[in-house]
GROMACS .gro file of C-alpha atoms in nm:
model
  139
    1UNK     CA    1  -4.210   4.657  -1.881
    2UNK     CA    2  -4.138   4.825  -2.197
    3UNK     CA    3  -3.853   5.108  -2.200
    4UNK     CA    4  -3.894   5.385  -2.356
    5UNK     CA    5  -3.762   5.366  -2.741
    6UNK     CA    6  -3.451   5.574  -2.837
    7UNK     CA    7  -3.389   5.738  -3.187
    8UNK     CA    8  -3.148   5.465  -3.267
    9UNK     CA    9  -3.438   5.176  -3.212
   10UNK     CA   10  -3.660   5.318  -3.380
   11UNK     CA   11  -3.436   5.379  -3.702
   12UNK     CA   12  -3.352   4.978  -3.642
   13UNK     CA   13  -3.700   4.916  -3.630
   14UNK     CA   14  -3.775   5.066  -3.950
   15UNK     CA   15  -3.488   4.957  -4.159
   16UNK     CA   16  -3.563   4.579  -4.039
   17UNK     CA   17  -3.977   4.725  -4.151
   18UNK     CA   18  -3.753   4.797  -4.497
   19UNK     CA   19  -3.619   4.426  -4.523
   20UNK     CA   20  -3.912   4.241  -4.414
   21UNK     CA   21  -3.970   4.018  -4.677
   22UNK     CA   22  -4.303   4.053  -4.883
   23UNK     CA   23  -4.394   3.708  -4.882
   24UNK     CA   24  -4.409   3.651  -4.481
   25UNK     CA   25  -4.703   3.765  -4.290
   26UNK     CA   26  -4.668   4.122  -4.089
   27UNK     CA   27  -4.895   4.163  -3.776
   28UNK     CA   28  -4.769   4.360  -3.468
   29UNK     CA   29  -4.708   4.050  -3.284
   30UNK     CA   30  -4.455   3.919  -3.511
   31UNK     CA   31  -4.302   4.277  -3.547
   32UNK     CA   32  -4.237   4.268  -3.135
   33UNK     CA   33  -4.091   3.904  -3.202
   34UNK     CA   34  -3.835   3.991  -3.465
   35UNK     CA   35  -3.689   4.335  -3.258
   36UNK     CA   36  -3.643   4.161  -3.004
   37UNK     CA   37  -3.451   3.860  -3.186
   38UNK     CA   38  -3.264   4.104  -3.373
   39UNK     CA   39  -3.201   4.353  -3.161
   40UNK     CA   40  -3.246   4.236  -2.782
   41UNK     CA   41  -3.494   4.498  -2.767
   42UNK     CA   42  -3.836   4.419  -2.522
   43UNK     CA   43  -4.084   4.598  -2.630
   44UNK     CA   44  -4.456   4.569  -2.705
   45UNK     CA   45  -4.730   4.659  -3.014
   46UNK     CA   46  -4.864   4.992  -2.814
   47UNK     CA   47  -4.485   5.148  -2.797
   48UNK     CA   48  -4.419   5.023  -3.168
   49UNK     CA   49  -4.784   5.240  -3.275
   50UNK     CA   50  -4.693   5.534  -3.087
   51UNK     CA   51  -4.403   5.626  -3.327
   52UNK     CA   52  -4.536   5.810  -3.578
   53UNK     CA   53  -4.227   5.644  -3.802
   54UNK     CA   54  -4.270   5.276  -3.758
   55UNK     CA   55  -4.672   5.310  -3.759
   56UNK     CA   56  -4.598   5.473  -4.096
   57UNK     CA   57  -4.335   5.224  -4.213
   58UNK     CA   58  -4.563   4.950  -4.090
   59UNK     CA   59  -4.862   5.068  -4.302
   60UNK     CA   60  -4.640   5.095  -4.592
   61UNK     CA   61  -4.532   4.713  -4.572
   62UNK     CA   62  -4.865   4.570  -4.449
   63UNK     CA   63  -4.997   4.667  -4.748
   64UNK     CA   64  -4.680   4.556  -4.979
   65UNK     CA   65  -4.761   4.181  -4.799
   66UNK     CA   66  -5.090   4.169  -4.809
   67UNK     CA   67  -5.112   4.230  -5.200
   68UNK     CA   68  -5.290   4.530  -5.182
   69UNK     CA   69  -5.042   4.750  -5.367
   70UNK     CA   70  -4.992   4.736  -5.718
   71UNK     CA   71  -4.627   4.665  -5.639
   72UNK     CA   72  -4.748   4.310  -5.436
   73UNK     CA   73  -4.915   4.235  -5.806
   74UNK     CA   74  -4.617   4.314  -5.973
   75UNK     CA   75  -4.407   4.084  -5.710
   76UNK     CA   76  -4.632   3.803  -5.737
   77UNK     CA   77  -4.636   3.790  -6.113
   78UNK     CA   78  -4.282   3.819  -6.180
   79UNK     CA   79  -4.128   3.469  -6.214
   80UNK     CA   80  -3.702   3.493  -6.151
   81UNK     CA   81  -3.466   3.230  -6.090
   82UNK     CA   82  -3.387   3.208  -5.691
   83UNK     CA   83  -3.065   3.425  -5.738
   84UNK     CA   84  -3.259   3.664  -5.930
   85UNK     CA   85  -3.509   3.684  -5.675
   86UNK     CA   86  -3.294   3.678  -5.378
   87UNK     CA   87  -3.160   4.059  -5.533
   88UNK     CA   88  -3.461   4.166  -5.724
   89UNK     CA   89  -3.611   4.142  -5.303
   90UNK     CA   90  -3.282   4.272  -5.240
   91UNK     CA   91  -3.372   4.568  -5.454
   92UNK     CA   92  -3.751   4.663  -5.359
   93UNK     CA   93  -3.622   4.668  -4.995
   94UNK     CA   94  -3.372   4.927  -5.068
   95UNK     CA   95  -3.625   5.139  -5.266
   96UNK     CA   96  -3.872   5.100  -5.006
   97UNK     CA   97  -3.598   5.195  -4.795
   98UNK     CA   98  -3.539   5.518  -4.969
   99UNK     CA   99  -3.920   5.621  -5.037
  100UNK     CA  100  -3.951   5.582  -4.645
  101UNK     CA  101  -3.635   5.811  -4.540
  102UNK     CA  102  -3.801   6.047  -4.838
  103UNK     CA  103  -4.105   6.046  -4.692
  104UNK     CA  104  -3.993   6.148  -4.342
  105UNK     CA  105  -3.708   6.385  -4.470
  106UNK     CA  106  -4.006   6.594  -4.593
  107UNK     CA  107  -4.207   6.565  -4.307
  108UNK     CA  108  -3.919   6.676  -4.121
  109UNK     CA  109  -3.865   6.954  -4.380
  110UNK     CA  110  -4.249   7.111  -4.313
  111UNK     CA  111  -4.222   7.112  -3.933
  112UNK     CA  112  -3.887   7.260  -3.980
  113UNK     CA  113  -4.049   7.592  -4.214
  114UNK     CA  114  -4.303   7.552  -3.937
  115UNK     CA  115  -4.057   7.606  -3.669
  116UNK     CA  116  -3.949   7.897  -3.859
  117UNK     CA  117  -4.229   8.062  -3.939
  118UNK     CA  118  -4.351   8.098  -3.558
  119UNK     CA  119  -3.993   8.140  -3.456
  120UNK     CA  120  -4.023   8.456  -3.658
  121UNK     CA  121  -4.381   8.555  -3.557
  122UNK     CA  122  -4.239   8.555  -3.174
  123UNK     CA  123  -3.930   8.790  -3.274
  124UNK     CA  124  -3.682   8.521  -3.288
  125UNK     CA  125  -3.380   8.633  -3.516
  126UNK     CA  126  -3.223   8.342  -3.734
  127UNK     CA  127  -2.892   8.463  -3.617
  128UNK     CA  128  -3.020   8.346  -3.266
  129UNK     CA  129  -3.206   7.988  -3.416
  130UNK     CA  130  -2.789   7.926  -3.578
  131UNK     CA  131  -2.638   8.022  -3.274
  132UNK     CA  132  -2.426   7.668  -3.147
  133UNK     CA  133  -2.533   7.476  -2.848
  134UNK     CA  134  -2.378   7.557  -2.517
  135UNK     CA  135  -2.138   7.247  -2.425
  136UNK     CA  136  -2.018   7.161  -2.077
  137UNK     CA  137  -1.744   7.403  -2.103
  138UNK     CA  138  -1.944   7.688  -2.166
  139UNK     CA  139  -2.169   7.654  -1.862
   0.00000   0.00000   0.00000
């Protein structure tokens, strides 16, 4: 059975969605096979889709590898030496990298003025949202 995916697996899952490399085939099946080589993580396709993150990060590549993104054309056309390739892939993963932690940093952004604004509708002070956590030692 498939545990329960912690904050930490899924960030691994989408950084190794980041370095996947655009000329091997994505599918779900393969996705399950290369966590749990990398990261002795058992899992299967249905708890990989129900993060909102990798299903997004997943899209995102699926498309990069199967050519359907105007940045696929412009990988297949360019013609590098092999060292020049090996960083020029080196390269698109980190900017795919950074458009994905961009894309969530703003989605975390929106739920956060969301948070907010009913915080405030229900008479919640911002004084009392930035008060700290209570630790062991409070209680």
């Amino acid at each position: 059975m498939a545990k329960h995916l912690t904050d930490k697996d899924i960030s691994n899952v989408c950084e190794l969605l980041d370095d996947w490399p655009v000329d091997s085939k994505l599918t779900w099946d393969r996705l399950v096979d290369a966590v749990a080589h990398d990261y002795r993580l058992n899992t299967t396709r249905q708890t990989l889709q129900k993060q909102p993150r990798i299903k997004n990060a997943f899209t995102e590549v699926k498309a990069l590898v199967s050519g359907n993104s105007p940045k696929a054309v412009a990988a297949r056309n360019r013609h590098l030496p092999s060292s020049l390739k090996a960083a020029a892939d080196q390269l698109e993963a980190r900017k795919r990298t950074i458009a994905r932690l961009e894309a969530e940093n703003s989605q975390l952004l929106e739920q956060f003025h969301t948070w907010l604004y009913n915080a405030t509708q229900h008479g919640i002070t911002i004084e009392q949202l930035n008060e700290p956590l209570a630790t062991k030692q409070d209680k």
